[in-house]
XYZ file of C-alpha atoms in Angstrom:
432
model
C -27.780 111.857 -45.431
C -26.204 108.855 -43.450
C -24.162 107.810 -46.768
C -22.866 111.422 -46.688
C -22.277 111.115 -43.303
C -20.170 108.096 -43.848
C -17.707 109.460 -46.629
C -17.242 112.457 -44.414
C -15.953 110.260 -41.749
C -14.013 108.153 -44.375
C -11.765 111.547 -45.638
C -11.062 112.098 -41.715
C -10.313 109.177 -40.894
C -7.762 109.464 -43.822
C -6.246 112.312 -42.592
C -5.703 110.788 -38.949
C -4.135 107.692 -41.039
C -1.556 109.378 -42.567
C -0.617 110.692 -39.854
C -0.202 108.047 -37.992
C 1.777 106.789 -41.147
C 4.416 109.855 -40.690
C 5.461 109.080 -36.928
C 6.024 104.693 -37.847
C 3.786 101.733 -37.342
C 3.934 98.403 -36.132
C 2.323 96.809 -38.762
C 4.063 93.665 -40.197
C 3.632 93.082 -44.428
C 1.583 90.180 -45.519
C 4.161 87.851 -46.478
C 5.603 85.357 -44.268
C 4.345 82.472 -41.877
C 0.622 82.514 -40.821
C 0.420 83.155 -37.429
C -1.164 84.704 -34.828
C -5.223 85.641 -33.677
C -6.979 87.794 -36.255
C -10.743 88.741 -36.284
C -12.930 89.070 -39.495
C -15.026 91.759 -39.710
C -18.349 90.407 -41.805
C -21.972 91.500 -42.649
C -23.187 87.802 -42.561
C -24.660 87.886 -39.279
C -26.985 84.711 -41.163
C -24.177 82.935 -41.232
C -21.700 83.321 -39.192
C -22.433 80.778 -36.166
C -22.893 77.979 -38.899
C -21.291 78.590 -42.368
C -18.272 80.359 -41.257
C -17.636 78.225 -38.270
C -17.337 75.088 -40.209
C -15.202 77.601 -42.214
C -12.581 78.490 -39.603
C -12.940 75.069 -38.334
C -10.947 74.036 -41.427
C -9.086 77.001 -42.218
C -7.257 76.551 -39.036
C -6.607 72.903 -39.152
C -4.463 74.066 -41.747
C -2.676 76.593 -40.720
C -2.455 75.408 -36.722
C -0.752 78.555 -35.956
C -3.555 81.087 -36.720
C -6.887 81.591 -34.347
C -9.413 83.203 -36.566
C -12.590 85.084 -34.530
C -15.309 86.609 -36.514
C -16.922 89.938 -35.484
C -20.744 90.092 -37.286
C -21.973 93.209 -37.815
C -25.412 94.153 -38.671
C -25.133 97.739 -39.475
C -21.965 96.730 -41.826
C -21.474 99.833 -43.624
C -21.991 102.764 -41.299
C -20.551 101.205 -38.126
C -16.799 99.982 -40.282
C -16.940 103.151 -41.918
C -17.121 104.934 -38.391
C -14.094 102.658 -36.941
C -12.009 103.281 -39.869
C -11.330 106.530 -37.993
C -9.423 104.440 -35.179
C -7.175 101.472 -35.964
C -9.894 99.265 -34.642
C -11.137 97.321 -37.493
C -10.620 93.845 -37.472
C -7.593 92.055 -39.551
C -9.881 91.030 -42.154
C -13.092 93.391 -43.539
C -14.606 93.575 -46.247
C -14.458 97.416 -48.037
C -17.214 100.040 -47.073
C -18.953 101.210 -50.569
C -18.027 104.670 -48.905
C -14.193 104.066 -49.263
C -13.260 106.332 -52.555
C -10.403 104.184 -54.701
C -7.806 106.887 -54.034
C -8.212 106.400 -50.499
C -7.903 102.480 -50.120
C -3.889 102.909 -49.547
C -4.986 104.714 -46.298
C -6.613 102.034 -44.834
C -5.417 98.596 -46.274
C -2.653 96.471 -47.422
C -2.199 95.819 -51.289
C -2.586 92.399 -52.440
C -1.226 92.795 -55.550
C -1.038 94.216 -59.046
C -4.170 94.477 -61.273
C -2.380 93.214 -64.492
C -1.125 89.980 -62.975
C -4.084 89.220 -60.423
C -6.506 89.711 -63.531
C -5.198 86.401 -64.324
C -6.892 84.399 -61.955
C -9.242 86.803 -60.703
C -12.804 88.634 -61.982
C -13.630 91.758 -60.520
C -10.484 92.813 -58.575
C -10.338 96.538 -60.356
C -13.426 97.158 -58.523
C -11.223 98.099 -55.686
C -8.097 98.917 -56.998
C -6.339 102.141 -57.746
C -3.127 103.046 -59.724
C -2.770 99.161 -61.073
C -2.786 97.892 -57.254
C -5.256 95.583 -55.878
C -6.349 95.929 -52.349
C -9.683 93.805 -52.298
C -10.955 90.075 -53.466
C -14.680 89.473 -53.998
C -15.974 87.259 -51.980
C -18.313 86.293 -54.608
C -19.984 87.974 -57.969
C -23.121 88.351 -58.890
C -26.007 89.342 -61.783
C -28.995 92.081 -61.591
C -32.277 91.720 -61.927
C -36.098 90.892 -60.381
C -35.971 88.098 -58.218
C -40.061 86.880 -58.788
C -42.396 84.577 -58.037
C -43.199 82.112 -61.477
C -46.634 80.836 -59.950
C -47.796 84.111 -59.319
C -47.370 85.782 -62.569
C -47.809 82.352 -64.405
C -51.418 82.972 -63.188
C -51.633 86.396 -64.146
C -51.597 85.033 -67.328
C -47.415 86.138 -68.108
C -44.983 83.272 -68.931
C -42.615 85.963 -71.204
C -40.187 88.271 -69.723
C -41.537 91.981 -70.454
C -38.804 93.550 -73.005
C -40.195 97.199 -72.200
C -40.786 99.320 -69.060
C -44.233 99.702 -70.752
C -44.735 95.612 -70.334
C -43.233 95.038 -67.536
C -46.351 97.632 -65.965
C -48.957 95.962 -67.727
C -47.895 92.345 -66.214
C -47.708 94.203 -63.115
C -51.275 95.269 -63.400
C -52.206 91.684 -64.694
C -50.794 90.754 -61.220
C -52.785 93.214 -59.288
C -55.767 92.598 -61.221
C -55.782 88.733 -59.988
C -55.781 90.405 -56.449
C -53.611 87.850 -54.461
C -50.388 89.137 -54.361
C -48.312 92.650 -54.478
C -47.283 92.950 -57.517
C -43.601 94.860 -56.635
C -42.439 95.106 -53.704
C -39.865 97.805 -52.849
C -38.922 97.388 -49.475
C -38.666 101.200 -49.001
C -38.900 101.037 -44.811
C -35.903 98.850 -45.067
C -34.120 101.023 -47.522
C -31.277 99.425 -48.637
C -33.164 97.309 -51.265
C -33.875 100.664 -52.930
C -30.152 101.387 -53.512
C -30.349 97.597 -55.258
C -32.008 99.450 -58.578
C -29.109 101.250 -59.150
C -27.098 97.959 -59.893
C -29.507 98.162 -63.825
C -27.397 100.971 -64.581
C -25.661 99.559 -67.695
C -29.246 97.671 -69.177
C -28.201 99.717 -72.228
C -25.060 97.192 -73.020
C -22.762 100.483 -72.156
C -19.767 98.964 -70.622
C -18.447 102.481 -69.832
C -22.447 104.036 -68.565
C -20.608 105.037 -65.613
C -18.107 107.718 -67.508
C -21.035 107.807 -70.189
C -22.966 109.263 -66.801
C -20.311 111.179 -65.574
C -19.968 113.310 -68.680
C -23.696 114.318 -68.568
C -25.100 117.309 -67.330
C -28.800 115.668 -67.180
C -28.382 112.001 -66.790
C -32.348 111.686 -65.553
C -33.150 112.416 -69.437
C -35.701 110.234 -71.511
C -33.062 107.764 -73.057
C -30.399 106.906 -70.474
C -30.035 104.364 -68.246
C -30.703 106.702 -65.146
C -34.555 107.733 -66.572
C -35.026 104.070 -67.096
C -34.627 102.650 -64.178
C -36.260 105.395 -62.304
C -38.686 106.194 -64.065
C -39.814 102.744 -64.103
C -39.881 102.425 -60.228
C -41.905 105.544 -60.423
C -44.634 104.613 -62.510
C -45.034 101.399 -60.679
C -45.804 103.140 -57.226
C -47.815 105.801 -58.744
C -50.016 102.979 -60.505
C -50.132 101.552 -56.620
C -48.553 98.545 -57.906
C -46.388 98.350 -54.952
C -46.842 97.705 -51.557
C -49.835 99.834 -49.858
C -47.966 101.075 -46.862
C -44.214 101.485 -47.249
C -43.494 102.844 -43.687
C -44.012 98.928 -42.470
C -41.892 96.870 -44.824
C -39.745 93.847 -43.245
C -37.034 92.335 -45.347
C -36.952 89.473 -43.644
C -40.227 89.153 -43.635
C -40.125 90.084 -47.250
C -38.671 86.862 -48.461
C -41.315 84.824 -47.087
C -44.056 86.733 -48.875
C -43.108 86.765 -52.680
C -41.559 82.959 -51.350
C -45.438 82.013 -50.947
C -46.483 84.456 -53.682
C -48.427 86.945 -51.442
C -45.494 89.296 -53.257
C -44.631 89.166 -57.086
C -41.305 91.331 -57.530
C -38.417 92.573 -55.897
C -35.571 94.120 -57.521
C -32.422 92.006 -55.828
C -28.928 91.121 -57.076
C -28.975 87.128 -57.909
C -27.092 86.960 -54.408
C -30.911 86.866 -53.125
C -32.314 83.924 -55.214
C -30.843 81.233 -52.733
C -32.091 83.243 -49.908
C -35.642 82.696 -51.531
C -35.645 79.663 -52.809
C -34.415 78.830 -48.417
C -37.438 80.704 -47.535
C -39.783 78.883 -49.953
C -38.333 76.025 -48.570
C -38.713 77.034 -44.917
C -42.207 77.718 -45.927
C -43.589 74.640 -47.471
C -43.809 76.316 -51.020
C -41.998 75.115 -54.178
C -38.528 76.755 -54.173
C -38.688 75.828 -58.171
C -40.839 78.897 -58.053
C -38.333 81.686 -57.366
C -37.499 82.844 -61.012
C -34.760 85.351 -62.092
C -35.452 88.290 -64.865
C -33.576 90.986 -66.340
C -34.651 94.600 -66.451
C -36.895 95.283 -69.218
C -35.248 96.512 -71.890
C -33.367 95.398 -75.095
C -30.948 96.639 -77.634
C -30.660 94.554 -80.614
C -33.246 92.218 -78.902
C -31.310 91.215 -76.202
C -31.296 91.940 -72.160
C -28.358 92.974 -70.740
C -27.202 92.801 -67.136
C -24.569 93.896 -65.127
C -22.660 91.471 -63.176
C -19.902 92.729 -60.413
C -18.332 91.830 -57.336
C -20.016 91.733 -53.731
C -17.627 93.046 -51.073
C -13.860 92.890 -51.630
C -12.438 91.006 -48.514
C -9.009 93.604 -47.504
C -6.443 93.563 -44.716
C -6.404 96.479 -42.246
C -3.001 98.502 -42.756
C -2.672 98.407 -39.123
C -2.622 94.797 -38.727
C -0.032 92.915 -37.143
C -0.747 89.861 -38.544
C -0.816 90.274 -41.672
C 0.194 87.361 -43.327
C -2.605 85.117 -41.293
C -4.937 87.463 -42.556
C -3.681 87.323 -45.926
C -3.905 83.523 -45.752
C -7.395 83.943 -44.828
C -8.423 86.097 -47.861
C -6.407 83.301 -50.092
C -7.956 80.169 -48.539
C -11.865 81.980 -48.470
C -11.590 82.861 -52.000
C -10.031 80.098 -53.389
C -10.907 76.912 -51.028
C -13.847 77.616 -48.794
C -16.596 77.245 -51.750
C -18.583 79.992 -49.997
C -19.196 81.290 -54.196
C -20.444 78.508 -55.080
C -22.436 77.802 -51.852
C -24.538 81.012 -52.243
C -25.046 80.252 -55.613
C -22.815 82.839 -56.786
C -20.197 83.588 -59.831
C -17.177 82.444 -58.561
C -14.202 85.180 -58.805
C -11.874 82.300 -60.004
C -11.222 83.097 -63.932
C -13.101 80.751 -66.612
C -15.516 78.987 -63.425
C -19.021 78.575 -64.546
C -22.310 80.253 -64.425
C -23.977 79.008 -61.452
C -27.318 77.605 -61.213
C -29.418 80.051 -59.775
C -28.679 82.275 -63.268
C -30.178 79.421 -65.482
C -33.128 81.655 -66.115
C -30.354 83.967 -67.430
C -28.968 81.568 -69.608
C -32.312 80.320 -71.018
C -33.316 84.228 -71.635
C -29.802 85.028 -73.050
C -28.845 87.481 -71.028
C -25.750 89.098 -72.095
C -23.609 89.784 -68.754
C -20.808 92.643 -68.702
C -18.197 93.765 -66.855
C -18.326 98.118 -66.361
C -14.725 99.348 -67.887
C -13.185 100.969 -64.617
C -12.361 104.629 -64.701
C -8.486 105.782 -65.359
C -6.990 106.574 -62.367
C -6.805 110.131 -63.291
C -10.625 110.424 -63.457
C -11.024 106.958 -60.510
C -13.153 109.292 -58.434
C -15.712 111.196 -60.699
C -18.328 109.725 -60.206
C -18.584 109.254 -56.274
C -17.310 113.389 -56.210
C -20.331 114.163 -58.502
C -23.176 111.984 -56.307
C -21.756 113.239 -53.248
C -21.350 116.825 -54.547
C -24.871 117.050 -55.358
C -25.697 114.583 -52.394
C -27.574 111.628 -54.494
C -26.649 108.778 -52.936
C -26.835 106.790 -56.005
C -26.494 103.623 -54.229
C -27.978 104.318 -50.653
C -32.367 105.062 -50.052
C -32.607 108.594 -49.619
C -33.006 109.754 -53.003
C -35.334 106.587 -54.009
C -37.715 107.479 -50.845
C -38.050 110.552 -52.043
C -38.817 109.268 -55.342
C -41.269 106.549 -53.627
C -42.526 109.618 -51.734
C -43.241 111.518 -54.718
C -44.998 108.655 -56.712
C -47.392 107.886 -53.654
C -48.440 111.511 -53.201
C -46.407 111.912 -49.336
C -44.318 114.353 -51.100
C -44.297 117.375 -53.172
C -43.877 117.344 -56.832
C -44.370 114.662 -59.807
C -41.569 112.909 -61.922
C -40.378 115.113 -64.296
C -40.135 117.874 -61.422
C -37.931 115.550 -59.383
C -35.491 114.389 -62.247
C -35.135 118.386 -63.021
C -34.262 118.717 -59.487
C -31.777 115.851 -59.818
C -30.199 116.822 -62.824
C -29.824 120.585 -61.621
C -27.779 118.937 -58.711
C -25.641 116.721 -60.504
C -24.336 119.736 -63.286
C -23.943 121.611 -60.395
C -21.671 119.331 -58.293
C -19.850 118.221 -61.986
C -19.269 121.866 -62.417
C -17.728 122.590 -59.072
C -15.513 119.700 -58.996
C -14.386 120.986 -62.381
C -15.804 117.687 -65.157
């Protein structure tokens, strides 16, 4: 499993870290006079000959003294996570998902403490361990189905479906006008599939991750786990999805529901400006890229999620450390990069952006997941990787895809037994 893969490379190059710690380093701390060249390590390959330019363009006409070269990397997460076992990543990167918390110190420099940061700053406990901050989001954002309005405004829905069991019968209203896909799941690309797991918490459960954590059978009718699953299952096993999964394009992707040849996607609300660019670049209506929450309710409202994207850190090893801490100040505070992806902003008190007005008009309730204690900081990722779910990679969900199509063995109910047999198994051996 490549995420597996990754984490095992991640505790390694932890060990070679520290001891590299033991015998001295030349790394400088992150106060101090910007100066110096530093690279920034980014997964915006869209954007880094255009955006970003115009951002160091202006970054260093204020601080003269710093040269600031970005290294774009399309492979983001398995290729960082492989050089964190050298000294060789950049001055500025933003955190692999396969970093645990209690190994951050390894690798970067702390920015500062959670209780005064939390001040001006949403999200920053997402990376943070023992009360110190070692990441800023470079942006925040909502969950939900990015869709196309037109298309299921002609399939006769104008509602958001408060049920798993509507949200399938729209789908089928979709099909049944026989223009478009109804959901599209992206499974060749994979990643998208690891983009479900950001509904966990559609129950309102601020704390679903411990809530999770202290299951022995979280794929059970009721929690947020069966929900989300089981809904992606039933809509590829009522071929409601796309026909052949083996030949999906993301890029491609955007185009189709952009022009409504596609209905659904489930997408953070990161992707609704990258739609509304490709209706755009398409000659369709961008007006028709909507935004709605999972379909569920407690107490007759939707709930969603909303987090940090990745947490812009300094490598440990840097010996510029106070240009590159500069950098992470003036991106997150100055550049407008939030605002220009139509993003929450992870300034305190800034305001919903547009892209969530469909949000706002449903009355989505948004929340925040209560971070672990740092006692119990790295449950959960011990559990998924014990029983090797990656909760947040593709593997699982293809199998799950796999299963619903009839490509694999098994049905539904089979497969969550299977799932929750591995995760009391793995909770059990590392002793929760």
């Amino acid at each position: 499993m490549k995420h597996i893969t990754g984490v095992a490379g991640v505790v390694v190059a932890a060990m070679m870290l520290a001891g590299c710690s033991s015998g001295g380093t030349t790394a400088t701390d992150s106060s101090g006079n910007p100066t110096g060249d530093i690279t920034v390590l980014t997964n915006r390959t869209d954007l880094v000959d255009t955006v970003f330019a115009d951002y160091k363009a202006t970054f260093e006409k204020k601080y003269p003294d710093v040269k600031v070269t970005f290294e774009a990397i399309t492979d983001y997460e398995s290729e960082v996570t492989t050089r964190l076992g050298t000294k060789d990543y950049g001055d500025v990167l933003g955190i692999p998902a396969s970093v645990t918390k209690d190994q951050l110190a390894n690798f970067f420099e702390p920015l500062g403490k959670v209780t005064d940061m939390a001040k001006d700053y949403r999200f920053i406990a997402e990376q943070a361990f023992d009360g110190t901050v070692y990441g800023l989001p470079t942006f925040g954002g909502a969950n939900g189905f990015v869709y196309n309005k037109k298309t299921w405004a002609d399939a006769g829905v104008t509602t958001n479906p408060k049920t798993p069991e509507e949200f399938i019968t729209d789908l089928k209203a979709i099909q049944a006008k026989g223009a478009a896909i109804p959901l599209y799941t992206n499974y060749k690309d994979g990643w998208p599939l690891g983009q479900w797991q950001g509904f966990r918490g559609t129950s309102g459960d601020k704390e679903i991750v411990q809530t999770m954590d202290k299951s022995d059978a979280p794929w059970s009718a009721g929690s947020d786990q069966y929900l989300i699953d089981s809904l992606l299952f039933n809509a590829v096993s009522n071929k409601l999805t796309e026909p052949d999964p083996l030949t999906t394009s993301w890029e491609g992707s955007k185009g189709l529901l952009a022009t409504g040849k596609v209905g659904t996607m489930a997408l953070g609300s990161w992707a609704i400006v990258q739609f509304q660019k490709a209706a755009k670049d398409a000659g369709a209506d961008p007006a028709d890229i909507g935004y709605m929450p999972f379909p569920h309710q407690v107490d007759g409202k939707f709930h969603s999620v909303i987090a940090g994207d990745f947490k812009n850190a300094i490598n440990i090893n840097s010996t510029h450390k106070a240009a590159a801490r500069a950098w992470i100040d003036w991106f997150t505070n100055d550049s407008g990069f939030a605002a220009s992806q139509g993003a929450i902003t992870p300034k305190v008190g800034s305001e919903n952006p547009s892209t969530l007005a469909d949000f706002t008009k449903a009355d989505v309730q948004y929340l925040e997941l209560t971070p672990a204690p740092t006692d119990q900081a790295t449950v959960d990722s011990d559990i998924y990787n014990g029983a090797n779910i990656d909760l947040f990679g593709q593997v699982y969900r293809q199998k799950l895809v796999d299963i619903a199509r009839g490509a694999a063995k098994g049905d539904m109910n089979s497969y969550f037994d299977e799932l929750n047999q591995r995760w009391a198994a793995a909770k059990a051996k590392a002793g929760k």
